[in-house]
Amino acid sequence: MKRIGYILLLLFVSQNFWAQERKFQVNGDARGYMFAKNMLIDPALDSINAPRANYGHTLLDLGFSIFPNANTEIISSFRIRNELGGFWGGGVSFNVRQLTLRGVAGNVVKYNLGDIDLKMTPYTLYNFQEEGSINEAEIFSLRRQVVHYDMFYMPNNTWRMQGAQIGFGLQFNKFLKAIEFSGFITRQRPTDGITIPERLFGGGTITWKQNDKLQFAFNSISLFDLTRTISDSIRYKNNVNTFSLKYRNAINENIDWGFDAEAGFSNVNYINYVNPLAPDLQNDWFYDASFNMHFKKPKIVMNLGYKDVGADFFSPGAQTKRVDFTKFPGVFQQYTNAALGRPINLTDIINFNADYSFQIQDRLMAYNVAYDNINPHGIATPNRRGVYLNAERSDSVKFKRSFIQIAQLFESRGMGTNLKKSFTSIGAGTDIRINDFLGWKRELIVNLGVRHDITSRGGDVFEKINLSSTLIDFGLSVNLVGKLDILFGAKYFQAKGNEFITQRNAFNTVNNFQAIDLDVSETTFAAGLRYKFSEKNQLLVNYQNHQLKNKTTGGINYGISQFNILYTLTF
Amino acid sequence: MKNLIIYSFLVSLIFGCRKDDKINFDGPSLADSFGPFAIIQDLSINQYEVDFSAGQQVVFSMELSKNTNWIIQIEGENSGAVRTIIGNERILSLDNAVWTGGANKFPSFNLEKAYITITFPNEADSPTLLDSVLITGLKQDQGFLITSFEEGLGAAWQQFNQTTVAGTITCDPALAAKGSCFYSWNGTVGWDWAIGSVTIRPPAGGSFGLPANANNLFFNIAFKALQNVGPQNSFLLFWFDEDDNGDGVFTLNSEDRFIFEYWSNTLDWDLISRKYADLKFDADGNVQQTNGNGLTEPSKLISINVFFLANPNNGNAQAYADHLIFTLNEPYQP
């Protein structure tokens, strides 16, 4: 035991935490965002809804980090937001955006309390990317980042939650390298005291690091209702337990190879529900195993894997979507003389017009089959099995980053028929530094991305499916002079064919199918100027035109043009 | 390399145990909803002579190849009454395809042959199924029947007709809303809106014996305007006279008369229904000024005056009224 030493595993501690001399630090983000939008639709189709919308806001996120002692940090962020047009405080809101206490207890246990960002594995807790981009242009991604920032969708796929988190580790000199423990508990939903019980979400990981090459982990996560928070005894409980393995080894000094795998079970209980549709128990399992190669020169990573996710595998933390497609967009919510709800399109998602998730959902959320029918609920999408291949090269100077993503998946259980759907997805993208080819000093970068998805199912006429969709992203970024860039972006999306939209009840049980035919295209062009005052301070002025053509019977064609100004500052 | 072989073997093992559910599928069968249409089991009817008054009912049974919309339409040979039953289940049975003798609206069915037509509107080239049943007994009404005009004028009734108006009970099963007889007005009154009226009273005097609660009691009558029709042209005016002091006589100066008018809007039989408690409100929703206690008290109702009025500038006016009945909890179901 004497040889066993403790080690602190400070996984999330920032550089500031260790700046012991500092007692106080101020940082923040400021933003100004203005829109002028026009709905472009045939007046014969829509003469009742206002075709123009002008709005915007300025805001300041003022963050304070306080270091009361060497092992404690208090992080707070306050948001002051002013809607344009709300003079003299009329449109001003003041919110606490973050309040976190973190530190190390007894020099052993690291803890976080309050607002925390959490992620585990892609099958337990993982905030996967929303639909509609594949290496998209900077003129789009700059605006998408605003959504991600506001909704706490971090690049490392974490979910922002409120609760407590702890972590500690043990290091060994013999037999194994280390064991790490981490756990969290968060509050997902308060009770109303009458019919809705309090809901918590908790989990943890035990990681066994055998050596530098091999590690195992046991992951467990649970979304559950707390008993006795209402007089009724109904209770929802979802448990997901997985076992993961990671192995790395070197073939030679230039090539490493590895093996990653995760397998586990989920079970869902609807306890004491009187609704006869509530199943007593739903359980299923999954596995995902991949073989990977890491070439150091050139720097290429290849990952070839196979997964099988059961049709009843429900993991809310990994399957909750960012965008709720059942809701209508915030701007031009209704269109046509019949005042129909306008479905969310790809630019609504970029422009912060969609309804975004900030809580883990116990139901598989509705999705748009045109935008993503392959993995609509992320990597952990239930009822998918098959092979996938991802490859990425990231060391080339002229081709800044290139990647290819291929998947051939199948259903493991039919939907409304014994026949299974097959899903094929091929995607690729690259950033090309044209200036390097031409020998220019000023940057001229082209972004390219293409993804083509096919869903098919054979059988009789009534059950056949043939749906294909294509997404093309193109971007151009040119440094004109000094700190001034011209940005251009184009996004083309097209979907054609037929599908059956799966409808589920409140208990995730499939209860109906809606047959749809699709012949839709979306074309978006955007052009603008960006002035970089510094790397953390920029101004973007751009114009965008979006056209949606729906050739399906009864489909509505329309467009939205917009001019917007986005100013961002981080300090 | 040895490790590579070991892990490849492990991977093969995992792939070997993959699931392949060939028997079950999620959700309802697509064949049931979107498959080809066919009649698996022909239509059968549980009885071809039905006495609804004895509680009998007609049950349609059939099995289809898929869930699809189906419409059963039943039409009376003489009355012209229509009953429609709609569904979209694959199997027609006691659960979803039963006829208990009612009609969609007035006119009601008579003792007659009823023709049955079954169609499948969403299925191109689908057959139309035809059949018929004989009605030997009529559906029993639930409620307090005041009159269906089948027994002639009541002894205590009072009639008023302009000199140029024929206003009386007429009997013709093909024209009545229910049964054979109805009250009709027909005439031209170029100088006045008033056409004619009939004041209905219990035969032995006193009240109609209705329950005391006005909140769940509905007044119902069938009304059909044939000439001078329209919401600006003709209407029925009802006086509900209550004997507030219980002396057996209605005194306008000291007791409640609730007035309700209903303008014609169709050439078909129309069901007029109004909750008794709502009679105290006028057409604008304001509380009517009455001379009694102001309470709607159906147990004190001693006469109902049915008054037909029409625009004198439009020429001849003609209308029918039939089947005056009070029902509990809901409007009358023809």
Tab-separated table of N, CA, C and O in Angstrom, chain A residues 33-39 50-57 83-86 330-332 561-564:
chain	number	residue	atom	x	y	z
A	33	TYR	N	-26.079	41.724	-32.640
A	33	TYR	CA	-26.577	40.854	-33.723
A	33	TYR	C	-27.850	41.494	-34.260
A	33	TYR	O	-28.808	41.704	-33.507
A	34	MET	N	-27.840	41.831	-35.524
A	34	MET	CA	-28.991	42.510	-36.113
A	34	MET	C	-29.429	41.819	-37.394
A	34	MET	O	-28.583	41.408	-38.192
A	35	PHE	N	-30.725	41.722	-37.557
A	35	PHE	CA	-31.289	41.065	-38.734
A	35	PHE	C	-32.298	41.974	-39.425
A	35	PHE	O	-33.070	42.659	-38.751
A	36	ALA	N	-32.286	41.919	-40.743
A	36	ALA	CA	-33.378	42.505	-41.531
A	36	ALA	C	-33.765	41.431	-42.541
A	36	ALA	O	-32.969	41.069	-43.410
A	37	LYS	N	-34.967	40.907	-42.392
A	37	LYS	CA	-35.350	39.743	-43.209
A	37	LYS	C	-36.577	40.033	-44.057
A	37	LYS	O	-37.471	40.773	-43.635
A	38	ASN	N	-36.580	39.396	-45.195
A	38	ASN	CA	-37.723	39.492	-46.100
A	38	ASN	C	-38.196	38.105	-46.483
A	38	ASN	O	-37.398	37.267	-46.880
A	39	MET	N	-39.471	37.875	-46.350
A	39	MET	CA	-40.057	36.612	-46.804
A	39	MET	C	-40.390	36.759	-48.275
A	39	MET	O	-41.098	37.697	-48.663
A	50	ALA	N	-47.138	39.123	-42.405
A	50	ALA	CA	-46.173	40.210	-42.634
A	50	ALA	C	-44.900	39.630	-43.248
A	50	ALA	O	-44.320	38.689	-42.700
A	51	PRO	N	-44.441	40.178	-44.376
A	51	PRO	CA	-43.285	39.604	-45.056
A	51	PRO	C	-41.940	40.158	-44.593
A	51	PRO	O	-40.908	39.753	-45.124
A	52	ARG	N	-41.910	41.083	-43.656
A	52	ARG	CA	-40.631	41.627	-43.220
A	52	ARG	C	-40.469	41.457	-41.724
A	52	ARG	O	-41.438	41.518	-40.959
A	53	ALA	N	-39.236	41.257	-41.314
A	53	ALA	CA	-38.948	41.148	-39.883
A	53	ALA	C	-37.592	41.776	-39.619
A	53	ALA	O	-36.598	41.401	-40.245
A	54	ASN	N	-37.574	42.734	-38.747
A	54	ASN	CA	-36.327	43.380	-38.336
A	54	ASN	C	-36.187	43.214	-36.826
A	54	ASN	O	-37.119	43.539	-36.085
A	55	TYR	N	-35.059	42.729	-36.409
A	55	TYR	CA	-34.868	42.557	-34.980
A	55	TYR	C	-33.379	42.416	-34.706
A	55	TYR	O	-32.558	42.268	-35.622
A	56	GLY	N	-33.047	42.433	-33.453
A	56	GLY	CA	-31.646	42.287	-33.080
A	56	GLY	C	-31.455	42.533	-31.600
A	56	GLY	O	-32.399	42.834	-30.876
A	57	HIS	N	-30.245	42.376	-31.191
A	57	HIS	CA	-29.953	42.584	-29.776
A	57	HIS	C	-28.481	42.910	-29.591
A	57	HIS	O	-27.651	42.663	-30.472
A	83	GLU	N	-32.745	44.137	-26.221
A	83	GLU	CA	-33.359	43.951	-27.534
A	83	GLU	C	-33.407	45.294	-28.245
A	83	GLU	O	-33.778	46.302	-27.641
A	84	LEU	N	-33.061	45.284	-29.512
A	84	LEU	CA	-33.078	46.533	-30.256
A	84	LEU	C	-34.513	47.050	-30.344
A	84	LEU	O	-35.436	46.300	-30.644
A	85	GLY	N	-34.648	48.336	-30.080
A	85	GLY	CA	-35.991	48.919	-30.102
A	85	GLY	C	-36.581	49.051	-28.722
A	85	GLY	O	-37.591	49.706	-28.540
A	86	GLY	N	-35.968	48.429	-27.735
A	86	GLY	CA	-36.483	48.542	-26.374
A	86	GLY	C	-35.703	49.596	-25.612
A	86	GLY	O	-34.849	49.278	-24.800
A	330	GLY	N	-38.920	30.690	-35.093
A	330	GLY	CA	-39.294	31.892	-34.370
A	330	GLY	C	-39.658	33.059	-35.268
A	330	GLY	O	-40.419	33.936	-34.879
A	331	VAL	N	-39.127	33.078	-36.476
A	331	VAL	CA	-39.406	34.173	-37.405
A	331	VAL	C	-40.151	33.607	-38.616
A	331	VAL	O	-39.828	32.515	-39.090
A	332	PHE	N	-41.134	34.334	-39.090
A	332	PHE	CA	-42.025	33.861	-40.154
A	332	PHE	C	-42.587	32.486	-39.770
A	332	PHE	O	-42.500	31.515	-40.512
A	561	SER	N	-34.713	36.306	-47.682
A	561	SER	CA	-33.463	37.041	-47.837
A	561	SER	C	-33.203	37.771	-46.526
A	561	SER	O	-34.146	38.156	-45.819
A	562	GLN	N	-31.956	37.929	-46.214
A	562	GLN	CA	-31.652	38.599	-44.955
A	562	GLN	C	-30.336	39.344	-45.039
A	562	GLN	O	-29.408	38.950	-45.740
A	563	PHE	N	-30.305	40.434	-44.327
A	563	PHE	CA	-29.080	41.197	-44.143
A	563	PHE	C	-28.809	41.188	-42.657
A	563	PHE	O	-29.705	41.447	-41.854
A	564	ASN	N	-27.596	40.826	-42.267
A	564	ASN	CA	-27.339	40.853	-40.844
A	564	ASN	C	-25.941	41.354	-40.510
A	564	ASN	O	-25.014	41.283	-41.318
